[in-house]
Coordinates of N, CA and C in Angstrom, one line a residue:
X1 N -7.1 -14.8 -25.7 CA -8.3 -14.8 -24.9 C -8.1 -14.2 -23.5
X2 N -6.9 -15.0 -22.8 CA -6.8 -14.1 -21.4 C -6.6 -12.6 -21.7
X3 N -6.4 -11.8 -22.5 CA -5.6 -10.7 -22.6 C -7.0 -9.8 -22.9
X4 N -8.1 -10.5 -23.7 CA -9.3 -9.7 -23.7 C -10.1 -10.3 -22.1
X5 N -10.3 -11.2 -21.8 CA -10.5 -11.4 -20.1 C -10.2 -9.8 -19.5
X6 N -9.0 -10.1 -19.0 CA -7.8 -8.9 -18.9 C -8.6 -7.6 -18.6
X7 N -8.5 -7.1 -19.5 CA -8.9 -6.2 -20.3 C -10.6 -5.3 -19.7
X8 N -11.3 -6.6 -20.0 CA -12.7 -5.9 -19.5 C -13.5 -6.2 -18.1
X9 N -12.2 -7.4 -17.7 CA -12.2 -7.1 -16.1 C -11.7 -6.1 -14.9
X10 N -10.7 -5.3 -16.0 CA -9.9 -4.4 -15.3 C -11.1 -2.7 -16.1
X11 N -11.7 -3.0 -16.8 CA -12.5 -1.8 -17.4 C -13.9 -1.9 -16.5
X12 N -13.9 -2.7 -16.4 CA -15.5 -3.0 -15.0 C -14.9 -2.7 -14.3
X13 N -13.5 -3.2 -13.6 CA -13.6 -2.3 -12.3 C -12.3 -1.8 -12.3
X14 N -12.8 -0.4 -12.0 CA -11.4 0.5 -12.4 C -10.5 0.2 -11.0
X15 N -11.5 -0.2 -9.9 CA -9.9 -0.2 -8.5 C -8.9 -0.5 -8.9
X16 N -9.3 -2.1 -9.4 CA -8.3 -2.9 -9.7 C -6.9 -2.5 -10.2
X17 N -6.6 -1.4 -10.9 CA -5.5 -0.6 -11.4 C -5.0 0.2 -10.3
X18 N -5.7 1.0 -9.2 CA -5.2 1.9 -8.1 C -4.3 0.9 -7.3
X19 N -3.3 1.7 -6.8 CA -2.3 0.7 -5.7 C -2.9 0.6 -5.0
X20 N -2.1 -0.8 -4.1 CA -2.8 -0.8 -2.7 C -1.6 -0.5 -1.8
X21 N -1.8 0.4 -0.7 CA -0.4 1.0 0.2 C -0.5 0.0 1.3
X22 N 0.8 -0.6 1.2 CA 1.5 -2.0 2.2 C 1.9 -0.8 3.2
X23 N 1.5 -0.9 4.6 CA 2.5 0.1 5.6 C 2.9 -0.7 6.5
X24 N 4.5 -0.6 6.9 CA 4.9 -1.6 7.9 C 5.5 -0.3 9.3
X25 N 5.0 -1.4 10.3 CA 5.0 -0.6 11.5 C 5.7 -1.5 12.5
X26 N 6.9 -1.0 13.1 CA 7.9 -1.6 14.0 C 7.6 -0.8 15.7
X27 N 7.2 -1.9 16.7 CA 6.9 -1.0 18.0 C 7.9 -1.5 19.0
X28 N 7.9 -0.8 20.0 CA 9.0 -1.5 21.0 C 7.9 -1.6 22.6
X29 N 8.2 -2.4 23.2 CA 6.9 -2.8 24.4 C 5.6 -3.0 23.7
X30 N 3.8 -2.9 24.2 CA 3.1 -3.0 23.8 C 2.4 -4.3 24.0
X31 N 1.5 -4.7 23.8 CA 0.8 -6.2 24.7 C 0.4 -6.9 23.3
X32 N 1.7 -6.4 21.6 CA 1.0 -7.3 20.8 C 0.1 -6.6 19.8
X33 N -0.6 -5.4 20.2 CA -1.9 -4.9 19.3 C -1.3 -3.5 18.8
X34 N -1.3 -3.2 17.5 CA -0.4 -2.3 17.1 C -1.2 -0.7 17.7
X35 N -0.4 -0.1 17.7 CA -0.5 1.0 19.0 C -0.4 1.0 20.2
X36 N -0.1 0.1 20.9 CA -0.2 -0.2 22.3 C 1.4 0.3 22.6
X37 N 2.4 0.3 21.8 CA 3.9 0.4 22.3 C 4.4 1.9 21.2
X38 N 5.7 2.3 21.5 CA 6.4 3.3 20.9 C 6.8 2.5 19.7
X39 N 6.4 3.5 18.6 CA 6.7 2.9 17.5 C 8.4 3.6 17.2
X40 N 9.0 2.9 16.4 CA 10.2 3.4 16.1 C 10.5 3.1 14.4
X41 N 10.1 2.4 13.7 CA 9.9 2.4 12.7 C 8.6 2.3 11.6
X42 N 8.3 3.1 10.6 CA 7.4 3.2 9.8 C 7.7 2.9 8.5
X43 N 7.1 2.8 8.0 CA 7.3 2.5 6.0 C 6.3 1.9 5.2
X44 N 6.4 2.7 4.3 CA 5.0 2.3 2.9 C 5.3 2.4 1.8
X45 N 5.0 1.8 0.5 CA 4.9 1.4 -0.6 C 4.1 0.7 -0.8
X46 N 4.2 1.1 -2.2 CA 2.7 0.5 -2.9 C 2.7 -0.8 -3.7
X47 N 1.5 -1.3 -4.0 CA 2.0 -2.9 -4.7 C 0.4 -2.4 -5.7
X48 N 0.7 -3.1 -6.8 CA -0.3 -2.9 -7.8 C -0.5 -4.3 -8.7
X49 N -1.5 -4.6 -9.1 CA -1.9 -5.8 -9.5 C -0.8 -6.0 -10.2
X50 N -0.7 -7.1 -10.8 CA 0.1 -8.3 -11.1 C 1.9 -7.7 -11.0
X51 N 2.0 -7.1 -10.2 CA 3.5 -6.6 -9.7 C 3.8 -7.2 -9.0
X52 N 5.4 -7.3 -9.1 CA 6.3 -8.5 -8.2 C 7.0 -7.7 -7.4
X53 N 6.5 -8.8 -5.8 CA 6.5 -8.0 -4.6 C 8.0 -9.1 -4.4
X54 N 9.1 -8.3 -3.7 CA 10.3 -9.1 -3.1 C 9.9 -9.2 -1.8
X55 N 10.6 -10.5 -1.2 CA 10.8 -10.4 0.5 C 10.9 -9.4 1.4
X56 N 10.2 -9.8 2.1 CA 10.1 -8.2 3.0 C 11.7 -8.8 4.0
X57 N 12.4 -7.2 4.3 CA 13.4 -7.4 4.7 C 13.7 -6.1 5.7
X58 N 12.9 -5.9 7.1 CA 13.4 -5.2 7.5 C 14.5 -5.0 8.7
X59 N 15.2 -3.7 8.6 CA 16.5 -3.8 9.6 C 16.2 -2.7 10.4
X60 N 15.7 -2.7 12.1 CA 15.8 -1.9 12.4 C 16.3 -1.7 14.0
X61 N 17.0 -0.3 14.5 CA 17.7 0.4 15.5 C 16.9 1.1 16.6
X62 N 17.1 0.9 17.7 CA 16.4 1.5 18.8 C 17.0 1.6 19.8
X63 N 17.5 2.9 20.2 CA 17.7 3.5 21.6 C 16.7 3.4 23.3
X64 N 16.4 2.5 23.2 CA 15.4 2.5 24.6 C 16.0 3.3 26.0
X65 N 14.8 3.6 26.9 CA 15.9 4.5 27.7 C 16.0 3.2 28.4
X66 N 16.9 3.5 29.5 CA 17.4 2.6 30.2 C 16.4 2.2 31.2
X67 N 15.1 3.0 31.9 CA 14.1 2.8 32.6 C 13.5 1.0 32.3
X68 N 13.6 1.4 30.9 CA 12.4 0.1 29.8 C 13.6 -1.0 30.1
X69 N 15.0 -1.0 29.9 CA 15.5 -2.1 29.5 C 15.8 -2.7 31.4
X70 N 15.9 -1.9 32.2 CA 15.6 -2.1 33.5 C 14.8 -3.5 34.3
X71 N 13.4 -2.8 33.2 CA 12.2 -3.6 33.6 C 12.5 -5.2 33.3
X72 N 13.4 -5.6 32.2 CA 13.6 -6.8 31.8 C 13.8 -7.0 30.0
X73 N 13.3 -8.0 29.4 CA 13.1 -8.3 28.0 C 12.0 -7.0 28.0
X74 N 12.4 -6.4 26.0 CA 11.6 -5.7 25.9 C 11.1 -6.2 24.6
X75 N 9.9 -6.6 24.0 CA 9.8 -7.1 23.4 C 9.2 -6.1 21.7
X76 N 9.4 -6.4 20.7 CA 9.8 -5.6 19.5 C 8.8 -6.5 18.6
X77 N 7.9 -6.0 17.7 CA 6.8 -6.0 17.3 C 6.9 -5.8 15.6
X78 N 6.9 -6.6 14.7 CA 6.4 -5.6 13.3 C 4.9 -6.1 12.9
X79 N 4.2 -4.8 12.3 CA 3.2 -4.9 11.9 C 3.0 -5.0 10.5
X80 N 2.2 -5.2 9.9 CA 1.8 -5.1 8.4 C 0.3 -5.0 7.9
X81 N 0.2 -3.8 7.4 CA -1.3 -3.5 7.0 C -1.4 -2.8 5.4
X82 N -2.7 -3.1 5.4 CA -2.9 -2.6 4.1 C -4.0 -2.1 3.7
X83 N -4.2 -1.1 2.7 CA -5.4 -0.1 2.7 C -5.6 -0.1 1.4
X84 N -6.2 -1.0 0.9 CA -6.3 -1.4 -0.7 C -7.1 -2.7 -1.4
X85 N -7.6 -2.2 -2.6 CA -8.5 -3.3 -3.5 C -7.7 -4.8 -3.4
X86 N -6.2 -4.6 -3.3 CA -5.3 -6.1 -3.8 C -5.2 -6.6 -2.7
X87 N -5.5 -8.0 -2.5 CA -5.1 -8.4 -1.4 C -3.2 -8.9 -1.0
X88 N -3.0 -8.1 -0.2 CA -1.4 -9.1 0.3 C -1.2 -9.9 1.0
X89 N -0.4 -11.0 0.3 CA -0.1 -12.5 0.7 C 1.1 -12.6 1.1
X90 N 1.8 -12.4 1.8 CA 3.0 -12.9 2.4 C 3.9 -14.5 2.0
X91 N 4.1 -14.6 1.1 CA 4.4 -15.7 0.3 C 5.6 -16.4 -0.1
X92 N 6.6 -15.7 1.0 CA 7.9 -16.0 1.0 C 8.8 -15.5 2.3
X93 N 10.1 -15.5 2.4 CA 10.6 -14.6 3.4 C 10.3 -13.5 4.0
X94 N 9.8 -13.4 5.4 CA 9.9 -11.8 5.9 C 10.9 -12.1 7.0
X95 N 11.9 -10.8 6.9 CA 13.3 -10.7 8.1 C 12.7 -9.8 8.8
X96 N 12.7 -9.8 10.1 CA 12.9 -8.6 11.1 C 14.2 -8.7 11.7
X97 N 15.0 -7.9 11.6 CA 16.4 -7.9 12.6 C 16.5 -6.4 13.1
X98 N 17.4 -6.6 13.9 CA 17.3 -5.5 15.0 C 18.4 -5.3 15.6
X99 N 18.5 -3.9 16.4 CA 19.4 -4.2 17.7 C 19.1 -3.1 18.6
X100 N 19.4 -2.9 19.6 CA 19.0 -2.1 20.6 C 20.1 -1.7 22.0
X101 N 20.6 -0.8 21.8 CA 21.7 -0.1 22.3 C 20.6 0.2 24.0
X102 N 20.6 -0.4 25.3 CA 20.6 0.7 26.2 C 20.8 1.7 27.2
X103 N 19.8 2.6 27.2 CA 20.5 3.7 27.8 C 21.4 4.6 27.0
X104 N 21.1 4.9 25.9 CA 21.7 6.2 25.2 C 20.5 6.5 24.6
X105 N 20.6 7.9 23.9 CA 19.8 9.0 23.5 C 19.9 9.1 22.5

């Protein structure tokens, strides 16, 4: 019975089968609102109904010039958006780690 469910709920609506694109966005400065700071890392992949999504796990590097690290703490941002019929739930582990060298190029 679920499998004919299934079936002619995914035939009524065809989105339901298109992916939905997860895009993660990593910024350095910024007041918090994505755009506001230099982004330094991007990335996307897709997630599609009943597909198994792992921990998000990102590692990321930044060269700041020395101006920024001057100023004091610089503070390092990840974003997460999505442009799609599936909703994403965050349902387990997400890592951000990092490191930031400054004053090199």
């Amino acid at each position: 019975m679920a499998s004919y469910f299934h079936r002619v709920k995914y035939e009524s609506e065809p989105e339901l089968l298109d992916p939905t694109v997860v895009s993660l966005f990593v910024q350095r400065g910024g007041d918090g609102t994505l755009g506001t700071g230099t982004q330094i890392l991007f990335q996307q992949f897709d997630v599609r109904l009943l597909s198994t999504l792992y921990p998000i796990s990102i590692t990321a590097a930044d060269f700041p010039p020395a101006a920024d690290v001057l100023t004091g703490q610089i503070r390092y941002s990840l974003f997460i958006a999505t442009d799609g019929f599936i909703d994403f739930v965050v349902s387990g582990p997400a890592v951000f780690n990092g490191i930031a060298v400054a004053g090199s190029t």
